[in-house]
CSV table of C-alpha atoms in Angstrom, one decimal:
chain,number,residue,atom,x,y,z
A,27,UNK,CA,-2.1,21.4,-20.5
A,28,UNK,CA,-1.9,17.9,-21.8
A,29,UNK,CA,-5.1,15.9,-21.8
A,30,UNK,CA,-3.0,12.7,-21.8
A,31,UNK,CA,-2.1,13.5,-18.2
A,32,UNK,CA,-5.7,12.3,-17.4
A,33,UNK,CA,-4.8,8.8,-18.7
A,34,UNK,CA,-1.8,8.8,-16.3
A,35,UNK,CA,-4.0,9.9,-13.3
A,36,UNK,CA,-7.0,7.7,-14.1
A,37,UNK,CA,-4.9,4.5,-14.8
A,38,UNK,CA,-5.7,1.8,-12.2
A,39,UNK,CA,-1.9,1.2,-11.9
A,40,UNK,CA,-1.3,4.8,-10.7
A,41,UNK,CA,0.5,4.0,-7.4
A,42,UNK,CA,-1.8,5.7,-4.9
A,43,UNK,CA,-2.9,2.8,-2.8
A,44,UNK,CA,-6.3,2.1,-4.4
A,45,UNK,CA,-5.5,-1.6,-5.0
A,46,UNK,CA,-5.9,-2.4,-1.3
A,47,UNK,CA,-9.5,-1.0,-1.2
A,48,UNK,CA,-12.7,-2.6,-2.5
A,49,UNK,CA,-15.0,0.5,-2.3
A,50,UNK,CA,-17.5,-1.5,-0.2
A,51,UNK,CA,-17.5,-4.5,-2.6
A,52,UNK,CA,-16.0,-6.9,0.0
A,53,UNK,CA,-18.8,-6.1,2.5
A,54,UNK,CA,-21.4,-6.3,-0.2
A,55,UNK,CA,-20.1,-9.7,-1.4
A,56,UNK,CA,-20.2,-11.1,2.1
A,57,UNK,CA,-23.7,-9.8,2.6
A,58,UNK,CA,-24.9,-11.5,-0.6
A,59,UNK,CA,-25.6,-8.2,-2.4
A,60,UNK,CA,-23.0,-8.8,-5.1
A,61,UNK,CA,-23.1,-12.3,-6.5
A,62,UNK,CA,-22.2,-11.8,-10.1
A,63,UNK,CA,-21.9,-9.3,-13.0
A,64,UNK,CA,-25.6,-8.2,-12.8
A,65,UNK,CA,-25.5,-7.4,-9.1
A,66,UNK,CA,-22.1,-5.8,-9.5
A,67,UNK,CA,-23.6,-3.5,-12.0
A,68,UNK,CA,-26.4,-2.5,-9.7
A,69,UNK,CA,-23.9,-2.0,-6.9
A,70,UNK,CA,-21.7,0.2,-9.0
A,71,UNK,CA,-24.6,2.2,-10.3
A,72,UNK,CA,-25.7,2.9,-6.7
A,73,UNK,CA,-22.2,3.9,-5.7
A,74,UNK,CA,-21.8,6.1,-8.8
A,75,UNK,CA,-24.9,8.2,-8.1
A,76,UNK,CA,-24.1,8.6,-4.4
A,77,UNK,CA,-20.5,8.4,-3.2
A,78,UNK,CA,-19.3,8.8,-6.8
A,79,UNK,CA,-21.3,12.0,-7.5
A,80,UNK,CA,-20.2,13.5,-4.2
A,81,UNK,CA,-16.5,12.6,-4.8
A,82,UNK,CA,-16.7,13.9,-8.4
A,83,UNK,CA,-18.1,17.3,-7.3
A,84,UNK,CA,-15.6,17.6,-4.4
A,85,UNK,CA,-12.7,16.9,-6.8
A,86,UNK,CA,-14.1,19.4,-9.4
A,87,UNK,CA,-14.5,22.1,-6.8
A,88,UNK,CA,-10.9,21.6,-5.8
A,89,UNK,CA,-9.7,22.2,-9.4
A,90,UNK,CA,-11.8,25.3,-9.5
A,91,UNK,CA,-10.0,26.7,-6.5
A,92,UNK,CA,-12.4,26.2,-3.6
A,93,UNK,CA,-10.5,26.2,-0.3
A,94,UNK,CA,-9.3,22.6,0.4
A,95,UNK,CA,-10.0,23.0,4.1
A,96,UNK,CA,-13.6,23.8,3.5
A,97,UNK,CA,-13.9,20.9,1.0
A,98,UNK,CA,-12.3,18.5,3.5
A,99,UNK,CA,-14.9,19.5,6.0
A,100,UNK,CA,-17.7,19.2,3.4
A,101,UNK,CA,-16.4,15.7,2.7
A,102,UNK,CA,-16.5,14.8,6.4
A,103,UNK,CA,-20.0,16.1,6.7
A,104,UNK,CA,-21.0,13.8,3.8
A,105,UNK,CA,-19.3,10.7,5.2
A,106,UNK,CA,-21.2,9.5,8.3
A,107,UNK,CA,-19.1,6.3,8.7
A,108,UNK,CA,-15.9,6.9,10.7
A,109,UNK,CA,-14.3,3.9,9.0
A,110,UNK,CA,-14.9,5.5,5.6
A,111,UNK,CA,-13.5,8.8,6.8
A,112,UNK,CA,-10.3,7.1,7.9
A,113,UNK,CA,-10.1,5.2,4.6
A,114,UNK,CA,-10.7,8.4,2.5
A,115,UNK,CA,-7.9,10.3,4.4
A,116,UNK,CA,-5.5,7.3,4.1
A,117,UNK,CA,-6.1,7.2,0.4
A,118,UNK,CA,-5.8,11.0,0.2
A,119,UNK,CA,-2.4,10.9,1.9
A,120,UNK,CA,-1.2,8.1,-0.4
A,121,UNK,CA,-2.4,9.9,-3.5
A,122,UNK,CA,-0.8,13.1,-2.4
A,123,UNK,CA,2.6,11.3,-2.0
A,124,UNK,CA,2.3,9.9,-5.5
A,125,UNK,CA,1.0,13.2,-6.9
A,126,UNK,CA,3.9,15.2,-5.4
A,127,UNK,CA,6.4,12.9,-7.0
A,128,UNK,CA,4.6,12.8,-10.3
A,129,UNK,CA,3.5,16.5,-10.7
A,130,UNK,CA,5.6,18.5,-8.3
A,131,UNK,CA,3.9,21.7,-7.3
A,132,UNK,CA,4.0,24.3,-4.5
A,133,UNK,CA,0.2,23.8,-4.1
A,134,UNK,CA,0.5,20.1,-3.4
A,135,UNK,CA,3.4,20.7,-1.0
A,136,UNK,CA,1.3,23.2,0.9
A,137,UNK,CA,-1.6,20.7,1.0
A,138,UNK,CA,0.8,18.1,2.5
A,139,UNK,CA,1.8,20.7,5.1
A,140,UNK,CA,-1.8,21.5,5.9
A,141,UNK,CA,-2.9,17.9,6.2
A,142,UNK,CA,0.0,15.8,7.4
A,143,UNK,CA,-2.2,12.8,8.0
A,144,UNK,CA,-4.2,13.2,4.8
A,145,UNK,CA,-7.1,15.1,3.4
A,146,UNK,CA,-10.2,13.3,1.8
A,147,UNK,CA,-9.1,11.6,-1.4
A,148,UNK,CA,-11.3,13.5,-3.8
A,149,UNK,CA,-10.0,16.8,-2.5
A,150,UNK,CA,-6.4,15.6,-3.2
A,151,UNK,CA,-7.5,14.2,-6.5
A,152,UNK,CA,-8.8,17.6,-7.6
A,153,UNK,CA,-5.6,19.4,-6.6
A,154,UNK,CA,-3.6,16.7,-8.3
A,155,UNK,CA,-5.6,17.3,-11.5
A,156,UNK,CA,-4.8,21.0,-11.2
A,157,UNK,CA,-1.1,20.3,-10.7
A,158,UNK,CA,-1.2,18.1,-13.8
A,159,UNK,CA,-2.7,21.0,-15.8
A,160,UNK,CA,-6.0,19.2,-16.2
A,161,UNK,CA,-9.5,20.8,-16.5
A,162,UNK,CA,-12.3,20.6,-13.9
A,163,UNK,CA,-14.2,18.2,-16.1
A,164,UNK,CA,-11.2,15.8,-16.2
A,165,UNK,CA,-11.2,15.6,-12.4
A,166,UNK,CA,-15.0,15.0,-12.4
A,167,UNK,CA,-14.5,12.1,-14.8
A,168,UNK,CA,-11.6,10.7,-12.9
A,169,UNK,CA,-13.4,10.6,-9.5
A,170,UNK,CA,-16.6,9.3,-11.0
A,171,UNK,CA,-14.7,6.5,-12.8
A,172,UNK,CA,-12.7,5.6,-9.7
A,173,UNK,CA,-16.0,5.2,-7.8
A,174,UNK,CA,-16.9,2.2,-9.9
A,175,UNK,CA,-13.6,0.8,-11.2
A,176,UNK,CA,-12.3,0.0,-7.7
A,177,UNK,CA,-15.3,-2.2,-6.8
A,178,UNK,CA,-15.3,-3.9,-10.2
A,179,UNK,CA,-11.7,-5.0,-10.0
A,180,UNK,CA,-12.0,-6.0,-6.3
A,181,UNK,CA,-15.0,-8.2,-7.3
A,182,UNK,CA,-12.9,-10.0,-9.9
A,183,UNK,CA,-10.6,-11.0,-7.0
A,184,UNK,CA,-13.4,-11.7,-4.4
A,185,UNK,CA,-15.7,-13.8,-6.6
A,186,UNK,CA,-13.3,-15.0,-9.3
A,187,UNK,CA,-15.7,-13.1,-11.5
A,188,UNK,CA,-14.8,-13.3,-15.2
A,189,UNK,CA,-12.7,-10.2,-15.8
A,190,UNK,CA,-14.4,-9.6,-19.2
A,191,UNK,CA,-17.8,-9.4,-17.5
A,192,UNK,CA,-16.5,-6.9,-14.9
A,193,UNK,CA,-15.0,-4.7,-17.7
A,194,UNK,CA,-18.2,-4.9,-19.6
A,195,UNK,CA,-20.1,-3.6,-16.5
A,196,UNK,CA,-17.9,-0.6,-16.5
A,197,UNK,CA,-18.4,0.0,-20.3
A,198,UNK,CA,-22.2,-0.2,-19.8
A,199,UNK,CA,-22.0,2.4,-17.1
A,200,UNK,CA,-20.1,4.9,-19.4
A,201,UNK,CA,-23.1,7.0,-20.4
A,202,UNK,CA,-24.1,7.3,-16.8
A,203,UNK,CA,-20.5,8.3,-15.9
A,204,UNK,CA,-21.0,11.1,-18.4
A,205,UNK,CA,-24.2,12.3,-16.7
A,206,UNK,CA,-22.6,12.2,-13.2
A,207,UNK,CA,-19.5,14.1,-14.3
A,208,UNK,CA,-21.7,16.7,-16.0
A,209,UNK,CA,-23.8,17.1,-12.8
A,210,UNK,CA,-20.7,17.3,-10.7
A,211,UNK,CA,-19.2,20.1,-12.8
A,212,UNK,CA,-22.4,22.1,-12.6
A,213,UNK,CA,-22.6,21.6,-8.8
A,214,UNK,CA,-19.0,22.6,-8.3
A,215,UNK,CA,-19.4,25.8,-10.4
A,216,UNK,CA,-22.4,26.7,-8.2
A,217,UNK,CA,-20.2,26.0,-5.1
A,218,UNK,CA,-17.6,28.5,-6.3
A,219,UNK,CA,-20.4,31.2,-6.1
A,220,UNK,CA,-22.5,29.9,-3.2
A,221,UNK,CA,-20.1,27.9,-1.0
A,222,UNK,CA,-19.6,24.2,-0.3
A,223,UNK,CA,-23.2,23.7,0.9
A,224,UNK,CA,-24.1,23.7,-2.8
A,225,UNK,CA,-22.2,20.5,-3.3
A,226,UNK,CA,-24.3,17.3,-3.7
A,227,UNK,CA,-24.8,15.2,-0.5
A,228,UNK,CA,-26.2,12.0,-2.0
A,229,UNK,CA,-25.7,9.2,0.5
A,230,UNK,CA,-25.8,5.4,0.4
A,231,UNK,CA,-26.6,4.1,3.9
A,232,UNK,CA,-25.7,0.5,3.0
A,233,UNK,CA,-22.2,1.6,2.0
A,234,UNK,CA,-21.8,3.4,5.3
A,235,UNK,CA,-23.2,0.5,7.4
A,236,UNK,CA,-21.2,-2.1,5.4
A,237,UNK,CA,-18.0,-0.1,5.9
A,238,UNK,CA,-18.5,0.0,9.7
A,239,UNK,CA,-19.1,-3.8,9.8
A,240,UNK,CA,-16.2,-4.5,7.5
A,241,UNK,CA,-13.8,-2.5,9.6
A,242,UNK,CA,-14.5,-4.8,12.5
A,243,UNK,CA,-13.9,-8.1,10.7
A,244,UNK,CA,-10.8,-10.0,11.9
A,245,UNK,CA,-10.1,-11.5,8.5
A,246,UNK,CA,-10.6,-9.6,5.2
A,247,UNK,CA,-8.8,-9.2,1.9
A,248,UNK,CA,-9.3,-5.5,1.5
A,249,UNK,CA,-8.7,-2.5,3.8
A,250,UNK,CA,-12.1,-1.1,3.1
B,26,UNK,CA,13.9,12.0,-5.2
B,27,UNK,CA,17.5,10.9,-4.6
B,28,UNK,CA,19.8,10.6,-1.7
B,29,UNK,CA,21.2,14.1,-2.1
B,30,UNK,CA,17.7,15.7,-2.5
B,31,UNK,CA,17.3,18.8,-0.5
B,32,UNK,CA,14.7,18.6,2.2
B,33,UNK,CA,12.4,21.5,2.4
B,34,UNK,CA,9.1,19.8,1.7
B,35,UNK,CA,6.6,18.9,4.4
B,36,UNK,CA,7.2,15.1,4.1
B,37,UNK,CA,9.6,12.8,2.4
B,38,UNK,CA,8.3,11.1,-0.8
B,39,UNK,CA,9.9,7.7,-1.1
B,40,UNK,CA,13.6,6.7,-0.9
B,41,UNK,CA,14.8,10.1,0.5
B,42,UNK,CA,17.6,9.3,2.9
B,43,UNK,CA,16.6,12.1,5.3
B,44,UNK,CA,13.5,12.8,7.3
B,45,UNK,CA,11.7,16.1,7.1
B,46,UNK,CA,13.7,17.5,10.0
B,47,UNK,CA,16.9,16.8,8.2
B,48,UNK,CA,18.0,13.8,10.2
B,49,UNK,CA,19.0,10.6,8.5
B,50,UNK,CA,16.1,8.1,8.4
B,51,UNK,CA,16.2,4.5,9.5
B,52,UNK,CA,17.7,1.8,7.2
B,53,UNK,CA,14.9,-0.2,5.7
B,54,UNK,CA,15.4,-3.9,5.0
B,55,UNK,CA,12.7,-5.9,3.2
B,56,UNK,CA,12.1,-9.6,3.8
B,57,UNK,CA,10.2,-11.5,1.0
B,58,UNK,CA,9.7,-15.1,0.0
B,59,UNK,CA,7.1,-17.9,-0.4
B,60,UNK,CA,4.4,-18.7,2.1
B,61,UNK,CA,5.7,-20.7,5.1
B,62,UNK,CA,9.4,-20.2,4.4
B,63,UNK,CA,10.1,-18.6,7.8
B,64,UNK,CA,10.0,-14.9,7.1
B,65,UNK,CA,8.1,-14.0,10.3
B,66,UNK,CA,10.2,-16.4,12.4
B,67,UNK,CA,13.4,-14.8,11.0
B,68,UNK,CA,12.0,-11.3,11.7
B,69,UNK,CA,11.2,-12.4,15.3
B,70,UNK,CA,14.7,-13.9,15.7
B,71,UNK,CA,16.3,-10.7,14.3
B,72,UNK,CA,14.3,-8.5,16.7
B,73,UNK,CA,15.5,-10.6,19.7
B,74,UNK,CA,19.1,-10.5,18.4
B,75,UNK,CA,19.2,-6.8,17.7
B,76,UNK,CA,16.8,-5.0,20.0
B,77,UNK,CA,19.3,-4.4,22.8
B,78,UNK,CA,21.8,-2.7,20.5
B,79,UNK,CA,19.5,-1.0,18.0
B,80,UNK,CA,16.3,1.0,17.9
B,81,UNK,CA,14.1,-1.0,15.5
B,82,UNK,CA,10.6,-1.5,14.3
B,83,UNK,CA,8.7,-3.9,12.0
B,84,UNK,CA,6.1,-3.4,9.2
B,85,UNK,CA,4.2,-6.6,8.3
B,86,UNK,CA,2.2,-7.0,5.1
B,87,UNK,CA,-0.5,-9.6,5.8
B,88,UNK,CA,-2.6,-10.9,2.9
B,89,UNK,CA,-6.0,-11.3,4.6
B,90,UNK,CA,-5.3,-11.2,8.4
B,91,UNK,CA,-3.1,-9.5,10.9
B,92,UNK,CA,-1.7,-12.9,11.8
B,93,UNK,CA,2.0,-12.0,11.3
B,94,UNK,CA,1.7,-8.8,13.3
B,95,UNK,CA,-0.1,-10.7,16.0
B,96,UNK,CA,2.5,-13.4,16.1
B,97,UNK,CA,5.2,-10.8,16.7
B,98,UNK,CA,3.1,-9.1,19.3
B,99,UNK,CA,2.3,-12.4,21.1
B,100,UNK,CA,6.0,-13.3,21.1
B,101,UNK,CA,6.7,-9.9,22.5
B,102,UNK,CA,9.7,-9.4,20.3
B,103,UNK,CA,9.2,-5.7,20.4
B,104,UNK,CA,6.8,-3.3,22.2
B,105,UNK,CA,3.5,-3.0,20.3
B,106,UNK,CA,4.0,0.6,19.1
B,107,UNK,CA,7.0,-0.7,17.1
B,108,UNK,CA,4.9,-3.1,15.0
B,109,UNK,CA,2.6,-2.0,12.2
B,110,UNK,CA,0.5,-4.1,9.9
B,111,UNK,CA,-0.3,-3.0,6.3
B,112,UNK,CA,-3.3,-4.4,4.5
B,113,UNK,CA,-2.5,-5.4,0.9
B,114,UNK,CA,-5.9,-6.1,-0.8
B,115,UNK,CA,-5.1,-9.7,-1.8
B,116,UNK,CA,-1.9,-8.7,-3.7
B,117,UNK,CA,1.2,-8.7,-1.4
B,118,UNK,CA,3.7,-8.1,-4.2
B,119,UNK,CA,1.7,-5.0,-5.4
B,120,UNK,CA,2.1,-3.4,-1.9
B,121,UNK,CA,5.9,-3.9,-1.8
B,122,UNK,CA,6.7,-3.3,-5.5
B,123,UNK,CA,4.1,-1.6,-7.8
B,124,UNK,CA,2.3,0.6,-5.3
B,125,UNK,CA,4.4,1.2,-2.2
B,126,UNK,CA,2.3,4.1,-0.8
B,127,UNK,CA,0.8,2.3,2.1
B,128,UNK,CA,4.1,0.8,3.2
B,129,UNK,CA,5.8,4.2,2.9
B,130,UNK,CA,3.1,5.7,5.1
B,131,UNK,CA,3.7,2.9,7.6
B,132,UNK,CA,7.4,3.5,7.9
B,133,UNK,CA,7.0,7.2,8.0
B,134,UNK,CA,4.4,6.9,10.8
B,135,UNK,CA,6.7,4.6,12.8
B,136,UNK,CA,9.6,7.1,12.6
B,137,UNK,CA,7.2,10.0,13.6
B,138,UNK,CA,5.6,8.2,16.5
B,139,UNK,CA,8.3,6.0,17.9
B,140,UNK,CA,11.1,8.5,17.6
B,141,UNK,CA,14.6,7.9,16.4
B,142,UNK,CA,14.9,4.5,14.7
B,143,UNK,CA,18.1,2.8,13.3
B,144,UNK,CA,16.3,0.0,11.4
B,145,UNK,CA,12.9,-0.9,10.0
B,146,UNK,CA,12.2,-4.4,8.8
B,147,UNK,CA,9.5,-4.6,6.2
B,148,UNK,CA,8.1,-8.1,5.9
B,149,UNK,CA,6.2,-9.0,2.8
B,150,UNK,CA,3.1,-11.3,2.8
B,151,UNK,CA,4.0,-14.8,1.6
B,152,UNK,CA,4.1,-14.7,-2.2
B,153,UNK,CA,5.8,-16.3,-5.2
B,154,UNK,CA,9.3,-16.4,-6.6
B,155,UNK,CA,8.9,-13.2,-8.6
B,156,UNK,CA,8.1,-10.9,-5.6
B,157,UNK,CA,10.7,-8.3,-5.0
B,158,UNK,CA,10.7,-5.0,-3.1
B,159,UNK,CA,10.8,-1.6,-4.8
B,160,UNK,CA,14.0,0.5,-4.3
B,161,UNK,CA,11.6,3.3,-3.4
B,162,UNK,CA,10.6,1.4,-0.3
B,163,UNK,CA,13.7,-0.5,1.0
B,164,UNK,CA,17.4,-0.1,0.9
B,165,UNK,CA,18.2,-3.8,0.8
B,166,UNK,CA,16.2,-7.0,0.6
B,167,UNK,CA,16.4,-10.5,1.9
B,168,UNK,CA,14.7,-13.4,0.1
B,169,UNK,CA,13.8,-16.3,2.4
B,170,UNK,CA,13.2,-19.8,0.9
B,171,UNK,CA,13.3,-23.1,2.8
B,172,UNK,CA,14.6,-26.6,2.1
B,173,UNK,CA,11.1,-28.1,2.5
B,174,UNK,CA,9.8,-26.1,-0.4
B,175,UNK,CA,11.9,-28.2,-2.8
B,176,UNK,CA,15.6,-28.2,-3.4
B,177,UNK,CA,15.1,-27.1,-7.0
B,178,UNK,CA,14.0,-23.5,-6.0
B,179,UNK,CA,17.6,-22.0,-6.3
B,180,UNK,CA,17.9,-23.6,-9.8
B,181,UNK,CA,14.5,-22.2,-10.9
B,182,UNK,CA,15.8,-18.7,-10.0
B,183,UNK,CA,13.4,-15.8,-10.5
B,184,UNK,CA,14.0,-12.2,-9.4
B,185,UNK,CA,13.8,-13.0,-5.6
B,186,UNK,CA,16.4,-15.7,-5.7
B,187,UNK,CA,18.7,-14.1,-8.2
B,188,UNK,CA,18.7,-10.4,-7.2
B,189,UNK,CA,18.0,-10.2,-3.5
B,190,UNK,CA,20.9,-8.7,-1.5
B,191,UNK,CA,20.8,-11.8,0.8
B,192,UNK,CA,19.3,-15.2,0.1
B,193,UNK,CA,18.4,-17.2,3.2
B,194,UNK,CA,17.9,-21.0,2.7
B,195,UNK,CA,15.9,-21.7,5.9
B,196,UNK,CA,15.1,-24.8,7.9
B,197,UNK,CA,18.3,-26.7,7.1
B,198,UNK,CA,17.5,-29.0,10.0
B,199,UNK,CA,14.7,-30.5,7.9
B,200,UNK,CA,16.8,-31.3,4.9
B,201,UNK,CA,17.4,-35.0,5.8
B,202,UNK,CA,13.6,-35.5,6.4
B,203,UNK,CA,12.5,-34.0,3.1
B,204,UNK,CA,15.3,-35.3,1.0
B,205,UNK,CA,16.7,-31.9,0.1
B,206,UNK,CA,20.3,-31.8,-1.1
B,207,UNK,CA,22.0,-28.7,0.5
B,208,UNK,CA,25.1,-29.0,-1.5
B,209,UNK,CA,23.1,-28.9,-4.7
B,210,UNK,CA,21.1,-25.9,-3.4
B,211,UNK,CA,24.3,-24.1,-2.6
B,212,UNK,CA,25.8,-24.8,-6.0
B,213,UNK,CA,22.6,-23.7,-7.8
B,214,UNK,CA,22.3,-20.5,-5.7
B,215,UNK,CA,26.0,-19.7,-6.5
B,216,UNK,CA,25.3,-20.2,-10.2
B,217,UNK,CA,22.2,-17.9,-10.1
B,218,UNK,CA,23.7,-15.2,-7.8
B,219,UNK,CA,27.4,-15.0,-8.5
B,220,UNK,CA,29.0,-13.1,-5.6
B,221,UNK,CA,25.7,-12.2,-3.8
B,222,UNK,CA,25.7,-13.8,-0.3
B,223,UNK,CA,23.6,-16.9,0.7
B,224,UNK,CA,23.0,-18.0,4.3
B,225,UNK,CA,21.9,-21.5,5.2
B,226,UNK,CA,20.0,-21.2,8.4
B,227,UNK,CA,18.2,-23.3,11.0
B,228,UNK,CA,16.6,-21.2,13.7
B,229,UNK,CA,16.4,-24.3,15.8
B,230,UNK,CA,20.2,-24.7,15.7
B,231,UNK,CA,22.7,-23.1,18.0
B,232,UNK,CA,23.8,-20.4,15.5
B,233,UNK,CA,20.2,-19.5,14.9
B,234,UNK,CA,19.9,-16.1,13.2
B,235,UNK,CA,23.5,-15.0,14.0
B,236,UNK,CA,24.8,-14.9,10.4
B,237,UNK,CA,21.8,-12.9,9.2
B,238,UNK,CA,22.1,-10.5,12.1
B,239,UNK,CA,25.7,-10.0,11.3
B,240,UNK,CA,24.8,-9.2,7.7
B,241,UNK,CA,22.2,-6.7,8.9
B,242,UNK,CA,24.8,-5.0,11.2
B,243,UNK,CA,27.2,-4.7,8.2
B,244,UNK,CA,24.4,-3.1,6.1
B,245,UNK,CA,23.7,-0.7,8.9
B,246,UNK,CA,27.3,0.2,9.4
B,247,UNK,CA,27.5,1.0,5.6
B,248,UNK,CA,24.2,3.1,5.8
B,249,UNK,CA,25.4,5.3,8.7
B,250,UNK,CA,29.0,5.6,7.5
């Protein structure tokens, strides 16, 4: 394996469609819940321990070889908002296209055949990490980091927030990213033994509600 | 993934010339250019000119609304199932150049759902003079500028003006009113582009989109040859 592949996969410029999504930040900005760096940090922390932890554990379980179909169903069960399920599958499909071109593997081809309209993004992320020869913990970090880096860069565009402030928010969250990734790996290892019900199911109701409202706006900058 | 790639995978990746069932995919032509230069009007005119002879579809890339897609729907230039809007997250050039995944998904879905297509027009959201399409997304690209945006744009150049397969200088009927020198624009475009073609167009004039439609037909003939 090459650990450097993690840098390729986690790079915000990896062409997998993430740039068009705000991770709920656009809805939160409109609702007045993100107004600057401080509230962005609170928002990201909340997202990290809920959607971020769940995504991280799903991705890790995929690297460990848990059946993708079961993981996709587990992701559905943990995503009440239909708009978020649609967004997660869209992003999964886009990631799969980029992954198959970047790290060709029979396993990724099989996944594309099994889910022609896309599997949940964290499931695809885990199998992509596997195809890239990465370790379970690498996928855990990648998913956890994505759960906060997306909203941070979207908020720079939405609020004209100072980009240095947004990046400093991500740096301050780093120790918590470590904790979430560690918990995700533990949960995923348990799921290998006990099944997908052992995966975390932390939920952020405001993210789910915000996503439903956002999907109905006639004018918006981001797809979700 | 190149034109001679063998096609046994479940889906095509980017510029593959064939669909997963082995048939040749539609020719994809991108239209880019600054805000308000007439991209959507040109797309609408092309649809009207070509829809009786070709099976075609359109992907629009709107920046923060579905306005361009809705204009095309309202004008009824094509049936609604042949028009798809991609959301670009405030960055139209990213969606056509740096991260083309959403646009590739849109063209793939159109081919799957509408059936056999000859041509897909991919319209960019209005952007700046550096916005160009990735070769992984389109087979040829048109850059649309207009005389009212300033007659120095061809001189300024930039990747869109200098490298597009076709440059359209639109709204020539406005030239006398905005003080634009068409001869100077033509000379500057020639200097920037060498042998690459330039069309001066007024959609209000009698010729309308004819020259551009002919260029598209020639590209399509080369694609299917």
